[in-house]
Amino acid sequence: MICRMKYSVLLLTCVAVAGCDLAMPDILKPKPEAAGSTATAETSDASAVMTPETLDEGGETARPEAAPGSLGRTVVSLGDAAETGSWLKTPLVTTTRPGRVTYKGKWVAVTLIPIDGASGAGSRMSLQAMHLLGLALTELTEVEVIAQ
């Protein structure tokens, strides 16, 4: 009985070790493109390719600036406490402009400063504006942003 167990363990070990020599595919390495796809890329319309020249000529469509009124809701956190004033850095605007932030019936006048990010991304608020609205400095709070 013990002899059979030795042979079965030896056999299982040989089977397990036999696969160790096989090269594993590198899943992080990009796959080479097929020969047919390079031909279609070469024949594509060259005018559709964006270059620095076409961007300067107006090839890029800029987001239009929102009209005065509600820009939507955003989650705010404390911005740079060393920066003075009452401001909100938010992706909801594309240019610096005056605005208002409201929270639970209170509001504060702020300067709306654009930052990169999707419109659903969070915003950073000045220490002064957070104090005036009564917001906790360590919490994330959803506020309404209004452009003037």
mmCIF file of C-alpha atoms in Angstrom:
data_model
loop_
_atom_site.group_PDB
_atom_site.id
_atom_site.type_symbol
_atom_site.label_atom_id
_atom_site.label_comp_id
_atom_site.label_asym_id
_atom_site.label_seq_id
_atom_site.Cartn_x
_atom_site.Cartn_y
_atom_site.Cartn_z
ATOM 1 C CA MET A 1 0.000 0.000 0.000
ATOM 2 C CA ILE A 2 2.777 2.422 0.930
ATOM 3 C CA CYS A 3 4.631 1.479 -2.236
ATOM 4 C CA ARG A 4 1.602 2.450 -4.370
ATOM 5 C CA MET A 5 1.356 5.808 -2.615
ATOM 6 C CA LYS A 6 5.027 6.489 -3.311
ATOM 7 C CA TYR A 7 4.549 5.751 -7.007
ATOM 8 C CA SER A 8 1.410 7.889 -7.258
ATOM 9 C CA VAL A 9 3.137 10.836 -5.543
ATOM 10 C CA LEU A 10 6.143 10.394 -7.838
ATOM 11 C CA LEU A 11 3.881 10.238 -10.897
ATOM 12 C CA LEU A 12 1.943 13.366 -9.870
ATOM 13 C CA THR A 13 5.200 15.227 -9.225
ATOM 14 C CA CYS A 14 6.507 14.316 -12.699
ATOM 15 C CA VAL A 15 3.281 15.512 -14.328
ATOM 16 C CA ALA A 16 3.344 18.781 -12.379
ATOM 17 C CA VAL A 17 7.000 19.497 -13.149
ATOM 18 C CA ALA A 18 6.629 18.595 -16.845
ATOM 19 C CA GLY A 19 4.636 21.772 -17.529
ATOM 20 C CA CYS A 20 7.188 24.083 -15.900
ATOM 21 C CA ASP A 21 9.350 24.211 -19.022
ATOM 22 C CA LEU A 22 6.553 25.589 -21.216
ATOM 23 C CA ALA A 23 6.801 29.283 -22.039
ATOM 24 C CA MET A 24 3.925 31.240 -20.580
ATOM 25 C CA PRO A 25 2.361 33.862 -22.870
ATOM 26 C CA ASP A 26 2.993 37.450 -21.823
ATOM 27 C CA ILE A 27 -0.526 38.807 -21.418
ATOM 28 C CA LEU A 28 0.693 42.353 -20.846
ATOM 29 C CA LYS A 29 2.559 42.536 -24.156
ATOM 30 C CA PRO A 30 0.431 44.011 -26.989
ATOM 31 C CA LYS A 31 -0.469 41.582 -29.733
ATOM 32 C CA PRO A 32 1.027 42.230 -33.170
ATOM 33 C CA GLU A 33 -1.466 43.682 -35.622
ATOM 34 C CA ALA A 34 -2.693 41.572 -38.482
ATOM 35 C CA ALA A 35 -1.290 42.354 -41.932
ATOM 36 C CA GLY A 36 -4.730 43.394 -43.227
ATOM 37 C CA SER A 37 -5.247 46.043 -40.560
ATOM 38 C CA THR A 38 -2.067 47.927 -41.496
ATOM 39 C CA ALA A 39 -3.243 48.192 -45.086
ATOM 40 C CA THR A 40 -6.517 49.794 -44.029
ATOM 41 C CA ALA A 41 -4.710 52.219 -41.738
ATOM 42 C CA GLU A 42 -2.491 53.356 -44.601
ATOM 43 C CA THR A 43 -5.431 53.945 -46.917
ATOM 44 C CA SER A 44 -7.488 55.903 -44.385
ATOM 45 C CA ASP A 45 -8.254 59.560 -44.989
ATOM 46 C CA ALA A 46 -5.274 61.665 -43.936
ATOM 47 C CA SER A 47 -7.462 64.708 -43.254
ATOM 48 C CA ALA A 48 -9.094 62.914 -40.310
ATOM 49 C CA VAL A 49 -5.793 62.744 -38.433
ATOM 50 C CA MET A 50 -5.359 65.515 -35.851
ATOM 51 C CA THR A 51 -2.000 67.255 -36.009
ATOM 52 C CA PRO A 52 -0.743 70.308 -34.111
ATOM 53 C CA GLU A 53 -1.456 72.389 -37.220
ATOM 54 C CA THR A 54 -5.102 71.316 -37.418
ATOM 55 C CA LEU A 55 -5.578 71.984 -33.724
ATOM 56 C CA ASP A 56 -4.313 75.541 -34.174
ATOM 57 C CA GLU A 57 -6.671 76.022 -37.121
ATOM 58 C CA GLY A 58 -9.706 75.231 -34.990
ATOM 59 C CA GLY A 59 -9.805 71.471 -35.470
ATOM 60 C CA GLU A 60 -10.540 71.080 -31.770
ATOM 61 C CA THR A 61 -14.021 71.974 -30.640
ATOM 62 C CA ALA A 62 -13.962 73.842 -27.357
ATOM 63 C CA ARG A 63 -16.708 73.373 -24.791
ATOM 64 C CA PRO A 64 -19.002 76.385 -24.867
ATOM 65 C CA GLU A 65 -19.134 78.375 -21.649
ATOM 66 C CA ALA A 66 -22.337 77.794 -19.720
ATOM 67 C CA ALA A 67 -24.883 80.570 -19.418
ATOM 68 C CA PRO A 68 -25.556 82.104 -16.010
ATOM 69 C CA GLY A 69 -27.535 79.781 -13.789
ATOM 70 C CA SER A 70 -27.122 76.388 -12.204
ATOM 71 C CA LEU A 71 -24.084 74.441 -13.415
ATOM 72 C CA GLY A 72 -24.984 71.364 -11.421
ATOM 73 C CA ARG A 73 -23.929 69.609 -8.249
ATOM 74 C CA THR A 74 -20.380 68.663 -7.304
ATOM 75 C CA VAL A 75 -18.641 67.013 -4.382
ATOM 76 C CA VAL A 76 -16.220 69.407 -2.694
ATOM 77 C CA SER A 77 -13.179 68.863 -0.554
ATOM 78 C CA LEU A 78 -10.826 71.335 1.079
ATOM 79 C CA GLY A 79 -8.459 72.944 -1.412
ATOM 80 C CA ASP A 80 -5.095 74.566 -0.704
ATOM 81 C CA ALA A 81 -5.561 76.224 2.697
ATOM 82 C CA ALA A 82 -2.680 78.615 1.956
ATOM 83 C CA GLU A 83 -4.632 80.239 -0.907
ATOM 84 C CA THR A 84 -6.699 83.112 0.432
ATOM 85 C CA GLY A 85 -10.075 84.234 -0.804
ATOM 86 C CA SER A 86 -13.341 82.555 -1.535
ATOM 87 C CA TRP A 87 -12.994 80.266 -4.556
ATOM 88 C CA LEU A 88 -14.049 76.922 -6.010
ATOM 89 C CA LYS A 89 -11.801 75.004 -8.398
ATOM 90 C CA THR A 90 -14.155 72.897 -10.485
ATOM 91 C CA PRO A 91 -14.382 71.142 -13.860
ATOM 92 C CA LEU A 92 -17.889 72.603 -14.289
ATOM 93 C CA VAL A 93 -16.469 75.816 -15.847
ATOM 94 C CA THR A 94 -14.005 76.460 -18.659
ATOM 95 C CA THR A 95 -13.038 80.030 -17.744
ATOM 96 C CA THR A 96 -12.628 81.881 -14.464
ATOM 97 C CA ARG A 97 -15.889 83.611 -13.580
ATOM 98 C CA PRO A 98 -17.924 84.737 -10.574
ATOM 99 C CA GLY A 99 -20.383 82.322 -9.088
ATOM 100 C CA ARG A 100 -22.219 81.112 -6.042
ATOM 101 C CA VAL A 101 -22.169 77.881 -4.055
ATOM 102 C CA THR A 102 -25.230 76.801 -2.076
ATOM 103 C CA TYR A 103 -25.590 74.199 0.658
ATOM 104 C CA LYS A 104 -28.668 73.612 2.850
ATOM 105 C CA GLY A 105 -30.132 77.065 2.254
ATOM 106 C CA LYS A 106 -26.839 78.933 2.780
ATOM 107 C CA TRP A 107 -24.855 80.429 -0.078
ATOM 108 C CA VAL A 108 -21.497 82.092 -0.561
ATOM 109 C CA ALA A 109 -20.132 84.136 -3.473
ATOM 110 C CA VAL A 110 -17.006 82.527 -4.944
ATOM 111 C CA THR A 111 -14.689 82.786 -7.902
ATOM 112 C CA LEU A 112 -15.180 79.710 -10.082
ATOM 113 C CA ILE A 113 -11.795 78.499 -11.371
ATOM 114 C CA PRO A 114 -11.573 75.796 -14.071
ATOM 115 C CA ILE A 115 -9.613 72.583 -13.510
ATOM 116 C CA ASP A 116 -9.111 69.518 -15.701
ATOM 117 C CA GLY A 117 -11.471 66.626 -15.271
ATOM 118 C CA ALA A 118 -14.872 65.297 -16.225
ATOM 119 C CA SER A 119 -17.870 67.362 -15.201
ATOM 120 C CA GLY A 120 -18.751 64.665 -12.640
ATOM 121 C CA ALA A 121 -15.335 64.876 -11.008
ATOM 122 C CA GLY A 122 -15.014 66.523 -7.620
ATOM 123 C CA SER A 123 -14.074 70.109 -6.833
ATOM 124 C CA ARG A 124 -11.796 71.868 -4.344
ATOM 125 C CA MET A 125 -13.090 74.710 -2.201
ATOM 126 C CA SER A 126 -11.242 77.410 -0.294
ATOM 127 C CA LEU A 127 -11.023 77.324 3.473
ATOM 128 C CA GLN A 128 -12.894 80.634 3.742
ATOM 129 C CA ALA A 129 -15.819 79.426 1.602
ATOM 130 C CA MET A 130 -16.079 76.173 3.551
ATOM 131 C CA HIS A 131 -16.215 78.082 6.850
ATOM 132 C CA LEU A 132 -18.890 80.454 5.534
ATOM 133 C CA LEU A 133 -21.072 77.516 4.462
ATOM 134 C CA GLY A 134 -20.439 75.663 7.727
ATOM 135 C CA LEU A 135 -18.947 72.618 5.995
ATOM 136 C CA ALA A 136 -16.768 70.128 7.856
ATOM 137 C CA LEU A 137 -13.197 70.447 6.598
ATOM 138 C CA THR A 138 -12.523 66.704 6.650
ATOM 139 C CA GLU A 139 -15.677 65.548 4.850
ATOM 140 C CA LEU A 140 -16.756 65.357 1.230
ATOM 141 C CA THR A 141 -19.937 67.367 0.743
ATOM 142 C CA GLU A 142 -22.198 67.779 -2.284
ATOM 143 C CA VAL A 143 -23.013 71.411 -3.125
ATOM 144 C CA GLU A 144 -24.871 73.254 -5.887
ATOM 145 C CA VAL A 145 -22.764 75.487 -8.171
ATOM 146 C CA ILE A 146 -24.363 78.536 -9.795
ATOM 147 C CA ALA A 147 -22.681 80.729 -12.413
ATOM 148 C CA GLN A 148 -23.405 84.457 -12.429
#
